[in-house]
PDB file of C-alpha atoms in Angstrom:
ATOM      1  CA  UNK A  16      58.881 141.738  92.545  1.00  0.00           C
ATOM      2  CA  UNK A  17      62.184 143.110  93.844  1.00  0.00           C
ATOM      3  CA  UNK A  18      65.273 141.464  95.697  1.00  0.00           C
ATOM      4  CA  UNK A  19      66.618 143.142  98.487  1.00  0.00           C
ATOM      5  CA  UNK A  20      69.954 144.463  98.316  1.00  0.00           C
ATOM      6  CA  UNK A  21      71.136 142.352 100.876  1.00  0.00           C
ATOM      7  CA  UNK A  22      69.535 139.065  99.499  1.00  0.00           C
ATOM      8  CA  UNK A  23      71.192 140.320  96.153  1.00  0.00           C
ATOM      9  CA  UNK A  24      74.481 140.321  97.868  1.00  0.00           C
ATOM     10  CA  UNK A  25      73.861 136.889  99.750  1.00  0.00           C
ATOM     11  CA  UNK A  26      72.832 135.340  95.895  1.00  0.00           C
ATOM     12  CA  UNK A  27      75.984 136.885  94.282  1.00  0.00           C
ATOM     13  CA  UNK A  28      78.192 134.760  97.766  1.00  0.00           C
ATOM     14  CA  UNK A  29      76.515 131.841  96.916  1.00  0.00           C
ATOM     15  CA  UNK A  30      77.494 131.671  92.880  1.00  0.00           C
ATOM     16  CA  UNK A  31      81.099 131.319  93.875  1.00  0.00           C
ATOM     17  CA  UNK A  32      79.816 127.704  96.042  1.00  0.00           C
ATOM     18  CA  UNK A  33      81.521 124.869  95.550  1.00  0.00           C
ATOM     19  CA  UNK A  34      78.236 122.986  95.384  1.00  0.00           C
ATOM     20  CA  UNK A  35      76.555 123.066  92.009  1.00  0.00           C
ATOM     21  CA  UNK A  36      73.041 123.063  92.841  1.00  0.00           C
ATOM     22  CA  UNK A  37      74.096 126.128  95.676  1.00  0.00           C
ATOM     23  CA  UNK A  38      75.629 127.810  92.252  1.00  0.00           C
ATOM     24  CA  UNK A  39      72.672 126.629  90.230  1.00  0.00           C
ATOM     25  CA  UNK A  40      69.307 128.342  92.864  1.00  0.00           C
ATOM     26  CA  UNK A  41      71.389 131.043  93.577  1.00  0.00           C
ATOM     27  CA  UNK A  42      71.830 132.040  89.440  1.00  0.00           C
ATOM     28  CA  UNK A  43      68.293 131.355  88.762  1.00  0.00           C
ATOM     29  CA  UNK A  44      66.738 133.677  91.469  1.00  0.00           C
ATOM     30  CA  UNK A  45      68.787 136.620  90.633  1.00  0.00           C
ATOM     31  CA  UNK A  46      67.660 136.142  87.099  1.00  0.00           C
ATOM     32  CA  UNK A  47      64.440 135.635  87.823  1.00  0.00           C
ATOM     33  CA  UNK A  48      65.105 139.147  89.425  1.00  0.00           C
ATOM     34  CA  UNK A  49      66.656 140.332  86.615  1.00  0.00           C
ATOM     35  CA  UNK A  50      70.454 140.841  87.729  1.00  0.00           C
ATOM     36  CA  UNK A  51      72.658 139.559  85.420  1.00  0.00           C
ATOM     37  CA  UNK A  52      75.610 138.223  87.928  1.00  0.00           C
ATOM     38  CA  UNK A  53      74.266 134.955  87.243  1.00  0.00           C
ATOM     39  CA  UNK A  54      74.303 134.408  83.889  1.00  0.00           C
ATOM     40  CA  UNK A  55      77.956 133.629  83.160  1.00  0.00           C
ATOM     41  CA  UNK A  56      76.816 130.588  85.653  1.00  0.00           C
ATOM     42  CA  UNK A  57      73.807 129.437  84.222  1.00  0.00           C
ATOM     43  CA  UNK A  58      75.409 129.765  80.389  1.00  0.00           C
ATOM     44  CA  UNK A  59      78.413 127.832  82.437  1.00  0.00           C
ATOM     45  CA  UNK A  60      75.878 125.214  83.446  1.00  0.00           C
ATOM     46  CA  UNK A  61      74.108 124.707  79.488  1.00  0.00           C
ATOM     47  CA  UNK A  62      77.833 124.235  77.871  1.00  0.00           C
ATOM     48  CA  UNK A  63      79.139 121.930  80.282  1.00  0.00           C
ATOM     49  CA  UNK A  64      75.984 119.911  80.281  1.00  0.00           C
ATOM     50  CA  UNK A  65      76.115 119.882  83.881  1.00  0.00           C
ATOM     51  CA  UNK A  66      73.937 116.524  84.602  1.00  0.00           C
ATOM     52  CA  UNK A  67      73.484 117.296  88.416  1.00  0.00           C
ATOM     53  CA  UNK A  68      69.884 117.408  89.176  1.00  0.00           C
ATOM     54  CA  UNK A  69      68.355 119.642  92.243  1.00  0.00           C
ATOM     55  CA  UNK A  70      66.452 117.953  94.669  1.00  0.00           C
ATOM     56  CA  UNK A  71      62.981 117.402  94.088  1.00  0.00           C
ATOM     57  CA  UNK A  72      60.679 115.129  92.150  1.00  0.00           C
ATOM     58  CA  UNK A  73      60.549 114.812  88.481  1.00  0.00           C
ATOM     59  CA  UNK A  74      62.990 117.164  88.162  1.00  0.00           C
ATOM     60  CA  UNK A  75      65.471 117.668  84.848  1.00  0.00           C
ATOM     61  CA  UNK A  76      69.702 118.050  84.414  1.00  0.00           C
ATOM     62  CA  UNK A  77      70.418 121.433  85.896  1.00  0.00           C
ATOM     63  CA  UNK A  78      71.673 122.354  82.296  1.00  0.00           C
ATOM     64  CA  UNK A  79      68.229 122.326  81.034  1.00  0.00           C
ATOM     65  CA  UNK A  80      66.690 123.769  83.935  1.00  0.00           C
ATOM     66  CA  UNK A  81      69.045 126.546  83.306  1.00  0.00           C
ATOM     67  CA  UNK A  82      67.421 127.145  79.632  1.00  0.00           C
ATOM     68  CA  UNK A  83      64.467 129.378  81.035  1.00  0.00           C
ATOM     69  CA  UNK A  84      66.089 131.593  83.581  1.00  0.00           C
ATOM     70  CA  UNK A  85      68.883 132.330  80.684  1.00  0.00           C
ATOM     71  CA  UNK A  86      65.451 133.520  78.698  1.00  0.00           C
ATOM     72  CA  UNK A  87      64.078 135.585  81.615  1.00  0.00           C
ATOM     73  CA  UNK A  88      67.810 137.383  82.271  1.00  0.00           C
ATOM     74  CA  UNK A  89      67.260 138.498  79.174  1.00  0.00           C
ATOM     75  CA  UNK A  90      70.859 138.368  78.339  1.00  0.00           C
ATOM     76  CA  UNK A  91      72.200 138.701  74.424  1.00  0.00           C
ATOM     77  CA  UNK A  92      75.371 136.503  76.179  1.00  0.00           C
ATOM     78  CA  UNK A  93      73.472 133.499  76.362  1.00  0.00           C
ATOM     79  CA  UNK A  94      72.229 133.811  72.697  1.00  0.00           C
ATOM     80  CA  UNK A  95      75.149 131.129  70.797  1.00  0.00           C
ATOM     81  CA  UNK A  96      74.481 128.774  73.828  1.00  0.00           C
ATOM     82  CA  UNK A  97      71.001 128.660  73.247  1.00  0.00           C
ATOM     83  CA  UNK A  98      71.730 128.359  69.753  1.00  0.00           C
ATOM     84  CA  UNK A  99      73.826 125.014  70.400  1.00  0.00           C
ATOM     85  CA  UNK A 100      71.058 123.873  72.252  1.00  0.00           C
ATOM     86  CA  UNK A 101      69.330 124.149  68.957  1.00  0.00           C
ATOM     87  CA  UNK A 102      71.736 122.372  66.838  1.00  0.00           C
ATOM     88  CA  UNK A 103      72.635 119.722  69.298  1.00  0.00           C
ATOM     89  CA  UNK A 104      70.964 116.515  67.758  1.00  0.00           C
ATOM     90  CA  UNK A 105      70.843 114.908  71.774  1.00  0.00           C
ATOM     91  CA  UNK A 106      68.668 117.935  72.839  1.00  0.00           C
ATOM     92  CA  UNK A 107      65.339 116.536  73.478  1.00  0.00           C
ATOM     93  CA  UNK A 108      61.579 118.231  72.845  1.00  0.00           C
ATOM     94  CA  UNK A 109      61.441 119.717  75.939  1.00  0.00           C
ATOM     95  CA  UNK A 110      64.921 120.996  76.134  1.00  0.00           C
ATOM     96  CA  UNK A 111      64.985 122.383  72.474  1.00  0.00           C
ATOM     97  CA  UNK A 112      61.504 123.753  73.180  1.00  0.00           C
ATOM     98  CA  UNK A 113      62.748 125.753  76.047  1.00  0.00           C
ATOM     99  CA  UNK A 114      65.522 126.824  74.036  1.00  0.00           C
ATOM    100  CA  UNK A 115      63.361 128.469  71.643  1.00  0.00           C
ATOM    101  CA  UNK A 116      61.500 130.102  74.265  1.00  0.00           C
ATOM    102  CA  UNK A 117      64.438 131.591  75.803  1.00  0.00           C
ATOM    103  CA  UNK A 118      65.541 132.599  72.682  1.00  0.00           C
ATOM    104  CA  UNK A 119      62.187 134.533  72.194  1.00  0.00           C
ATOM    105  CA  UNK A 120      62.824 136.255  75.884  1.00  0.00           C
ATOM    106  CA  UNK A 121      66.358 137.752  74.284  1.00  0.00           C
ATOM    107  CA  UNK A 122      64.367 139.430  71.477  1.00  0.00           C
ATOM    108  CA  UNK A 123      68.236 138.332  69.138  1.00  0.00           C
ATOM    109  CA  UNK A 124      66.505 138.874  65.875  1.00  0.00           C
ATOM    110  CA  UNK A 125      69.922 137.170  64.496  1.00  0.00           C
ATOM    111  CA  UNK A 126      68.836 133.727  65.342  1.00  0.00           C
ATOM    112  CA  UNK A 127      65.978 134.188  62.978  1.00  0.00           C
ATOM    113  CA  UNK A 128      67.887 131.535  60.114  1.00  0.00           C
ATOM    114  CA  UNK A 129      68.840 129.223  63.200  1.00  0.00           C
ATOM    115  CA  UNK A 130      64.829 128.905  64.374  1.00  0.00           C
ATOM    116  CA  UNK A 131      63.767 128.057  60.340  1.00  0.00           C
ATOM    117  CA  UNK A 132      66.462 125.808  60.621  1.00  0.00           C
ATOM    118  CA  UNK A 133      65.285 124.023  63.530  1.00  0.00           C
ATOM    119  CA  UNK A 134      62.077 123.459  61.390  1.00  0.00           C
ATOM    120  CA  UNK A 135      63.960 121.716  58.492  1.00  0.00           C
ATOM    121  CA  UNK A 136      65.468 119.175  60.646  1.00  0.00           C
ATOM    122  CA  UNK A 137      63.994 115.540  60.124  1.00  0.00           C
ATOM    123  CA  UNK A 138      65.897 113.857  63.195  1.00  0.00           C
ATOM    124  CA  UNK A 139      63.866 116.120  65.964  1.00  0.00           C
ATOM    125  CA  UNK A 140      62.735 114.452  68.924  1.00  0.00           C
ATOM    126  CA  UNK A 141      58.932 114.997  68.491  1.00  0.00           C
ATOM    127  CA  UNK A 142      57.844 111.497  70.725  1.00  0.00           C
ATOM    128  CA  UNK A 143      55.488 112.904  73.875  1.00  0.00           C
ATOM    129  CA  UNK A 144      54.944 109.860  76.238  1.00  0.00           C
ATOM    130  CA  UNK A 145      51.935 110.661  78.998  1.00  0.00           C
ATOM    131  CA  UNK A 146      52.141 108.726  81.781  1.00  0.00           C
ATOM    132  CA  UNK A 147      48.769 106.546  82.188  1.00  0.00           C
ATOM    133  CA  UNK A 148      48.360 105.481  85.914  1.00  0.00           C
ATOM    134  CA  UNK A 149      46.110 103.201  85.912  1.00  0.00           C
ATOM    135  CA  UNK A 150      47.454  99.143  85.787  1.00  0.00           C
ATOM    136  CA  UNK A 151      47.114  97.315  82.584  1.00  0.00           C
ATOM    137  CA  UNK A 152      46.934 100.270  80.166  1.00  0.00           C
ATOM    138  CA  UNK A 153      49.759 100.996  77.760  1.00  0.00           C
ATOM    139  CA  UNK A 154      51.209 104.823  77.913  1.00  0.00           C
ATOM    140  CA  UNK A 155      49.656 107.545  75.989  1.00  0.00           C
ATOM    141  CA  UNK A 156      52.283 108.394  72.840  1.00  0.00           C
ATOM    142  CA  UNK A 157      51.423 111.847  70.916  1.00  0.00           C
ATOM    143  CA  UNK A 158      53.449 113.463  67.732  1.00  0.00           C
ATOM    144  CA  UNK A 159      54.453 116.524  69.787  1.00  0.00           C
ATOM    145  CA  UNK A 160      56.471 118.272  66.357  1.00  0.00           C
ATOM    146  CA  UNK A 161      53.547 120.507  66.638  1.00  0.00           C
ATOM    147  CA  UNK A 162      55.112 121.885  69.704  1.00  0.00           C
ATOM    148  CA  UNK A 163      58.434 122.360  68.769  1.00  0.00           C
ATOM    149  CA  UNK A 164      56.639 124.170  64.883  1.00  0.00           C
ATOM    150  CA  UNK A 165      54.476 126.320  67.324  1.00  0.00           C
ATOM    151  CA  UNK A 166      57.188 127.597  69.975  1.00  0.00           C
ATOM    152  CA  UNK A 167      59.032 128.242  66.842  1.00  0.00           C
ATOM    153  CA  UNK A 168      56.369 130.639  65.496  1.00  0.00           C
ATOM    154  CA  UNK A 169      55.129 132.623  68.361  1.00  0.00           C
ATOM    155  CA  UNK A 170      59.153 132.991  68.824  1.00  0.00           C
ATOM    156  CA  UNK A 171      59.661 134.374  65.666  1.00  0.00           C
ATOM    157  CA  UNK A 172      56.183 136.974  65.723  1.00  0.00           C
ATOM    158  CA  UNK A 173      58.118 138.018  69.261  1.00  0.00           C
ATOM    159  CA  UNK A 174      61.333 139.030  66.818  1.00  0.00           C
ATOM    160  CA  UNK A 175      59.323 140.722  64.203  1.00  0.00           C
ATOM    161  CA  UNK A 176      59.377 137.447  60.996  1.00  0.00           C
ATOM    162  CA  UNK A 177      56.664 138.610  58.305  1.00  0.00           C
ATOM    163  CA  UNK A 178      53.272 137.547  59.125  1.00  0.00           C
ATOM    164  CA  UNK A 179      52.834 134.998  55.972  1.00  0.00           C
ATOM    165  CA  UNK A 180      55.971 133.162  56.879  1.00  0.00           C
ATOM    166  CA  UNK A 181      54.743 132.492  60.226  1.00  0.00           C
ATOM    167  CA  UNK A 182      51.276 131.746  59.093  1.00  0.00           C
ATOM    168  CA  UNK A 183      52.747 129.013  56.984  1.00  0.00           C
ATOM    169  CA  UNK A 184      54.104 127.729  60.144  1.00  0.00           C
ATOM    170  CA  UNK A 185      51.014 127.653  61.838  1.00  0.00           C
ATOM    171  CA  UNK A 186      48.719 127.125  59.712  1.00  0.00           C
ATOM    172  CA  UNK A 187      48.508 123.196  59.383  1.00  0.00           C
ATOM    173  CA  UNK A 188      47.563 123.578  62.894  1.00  0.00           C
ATOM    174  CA  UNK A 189      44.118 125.561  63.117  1.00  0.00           C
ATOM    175  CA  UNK A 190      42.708 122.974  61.705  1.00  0.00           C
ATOM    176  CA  UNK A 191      43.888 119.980  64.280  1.00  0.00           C
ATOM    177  CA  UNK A 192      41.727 117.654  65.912  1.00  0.00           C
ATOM    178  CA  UNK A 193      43.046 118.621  68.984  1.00  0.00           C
ATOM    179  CA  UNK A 194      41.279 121.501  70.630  1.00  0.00           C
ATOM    180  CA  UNK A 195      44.633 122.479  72.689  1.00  0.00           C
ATOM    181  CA  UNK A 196      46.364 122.474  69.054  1.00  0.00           C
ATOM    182  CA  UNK A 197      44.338 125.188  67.608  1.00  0.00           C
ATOM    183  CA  UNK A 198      43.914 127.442  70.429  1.00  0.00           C
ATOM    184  CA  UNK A 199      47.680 127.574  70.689  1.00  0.00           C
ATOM    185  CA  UNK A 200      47.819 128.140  66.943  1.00  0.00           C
ATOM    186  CA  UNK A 201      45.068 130.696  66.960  1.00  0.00           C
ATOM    187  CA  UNK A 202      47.059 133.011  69.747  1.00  0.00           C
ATOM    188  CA  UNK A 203      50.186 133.164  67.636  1.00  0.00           C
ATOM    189  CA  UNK A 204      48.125 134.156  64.321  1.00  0.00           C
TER     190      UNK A 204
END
């Protein structure tokens, strides 16, 4: 999909808002779109933490939500952000998750040592709650390290990591009792 020039040059007006979440929509669609005006903005928005949240339900700090569009800019710029994301011990699974992700989207083959890293760390966040609706029965609680091992792999086969290295990532997980486990693993081997 292309942007108009003149939504283009509406987008680039609106990064210079003094309202963050104005700042925030207006970085994201142009890199969703692939121009890279917005990316000093969104990096802006990971560093400073920037806790404002857009309107809408269920919705996260606009410094995480910033994580994928700094993945789908594309951007080498955004690559030691990202990695701080990583190394941050208060970045939860989703956030360092995303991180990864984004990282993958770069194609920086130099974070390669920073995504084993990751792997090594004992203190990752790896508790997934689900929601249960229903009155009376306690919340669903999963060991979600399996996400954050997995993200890590397909994100290093994206940067070109040897093949047995990456199978020795994944493959505790083709054998999980969890059919959505080892489908995931299966695509990334």
């Amino acid at each position: 999909m292309c942007i108009r020039d003149s939504s283009a040059l509406v987008l680039r007006d609106m990064l210079s808002s003094e309202t963050p979440d104005i700042r925030f929509k207006a970085s994201a669609v142009l890199a969703l779109h692939g121009i890279d005006e917005g990316v000093p903005q969104l990096i802006k928005f990971v560093k400073e933490g920037v806790d404002e949240k857009p309107e809408g339900k269920n919705t996260v700090p606009s410094w995480e939500a910033a994580i994928p569009f700094l993945g789908m800019a594309r951007d080498k710029k955004a690559v030691p952000v990202l990695v701080g994301v990583l190394k941050d011990k208060k970045s939860g699974l989703d956030t360092l998750i995303a991180a990864v992700r984004a990282l993958g989207q770069i194609g920086e083959k130099s974070v390669i040592p920073e995504l084993k890293e990751l792997l090594r760390r004992e203190d990752l966040p790896t508790k997934r709650i689900f929601q249960v609706s229903s009155g009376g029965v306690k919340p669903v609680v999963e060991d979600a390290r399996w996400q954050i091992e997995l993200a890590v792999a397909e994100t290093l086969s994206k940067l070109g990591e040897i093949d047995k290295e990456i199978r020795k990532i994944v493959e505790p997980h083709l054998n999980d009792k969890r059919a959505y486990v080892r489908r995931y693993a299966k695509k990334i081997v």
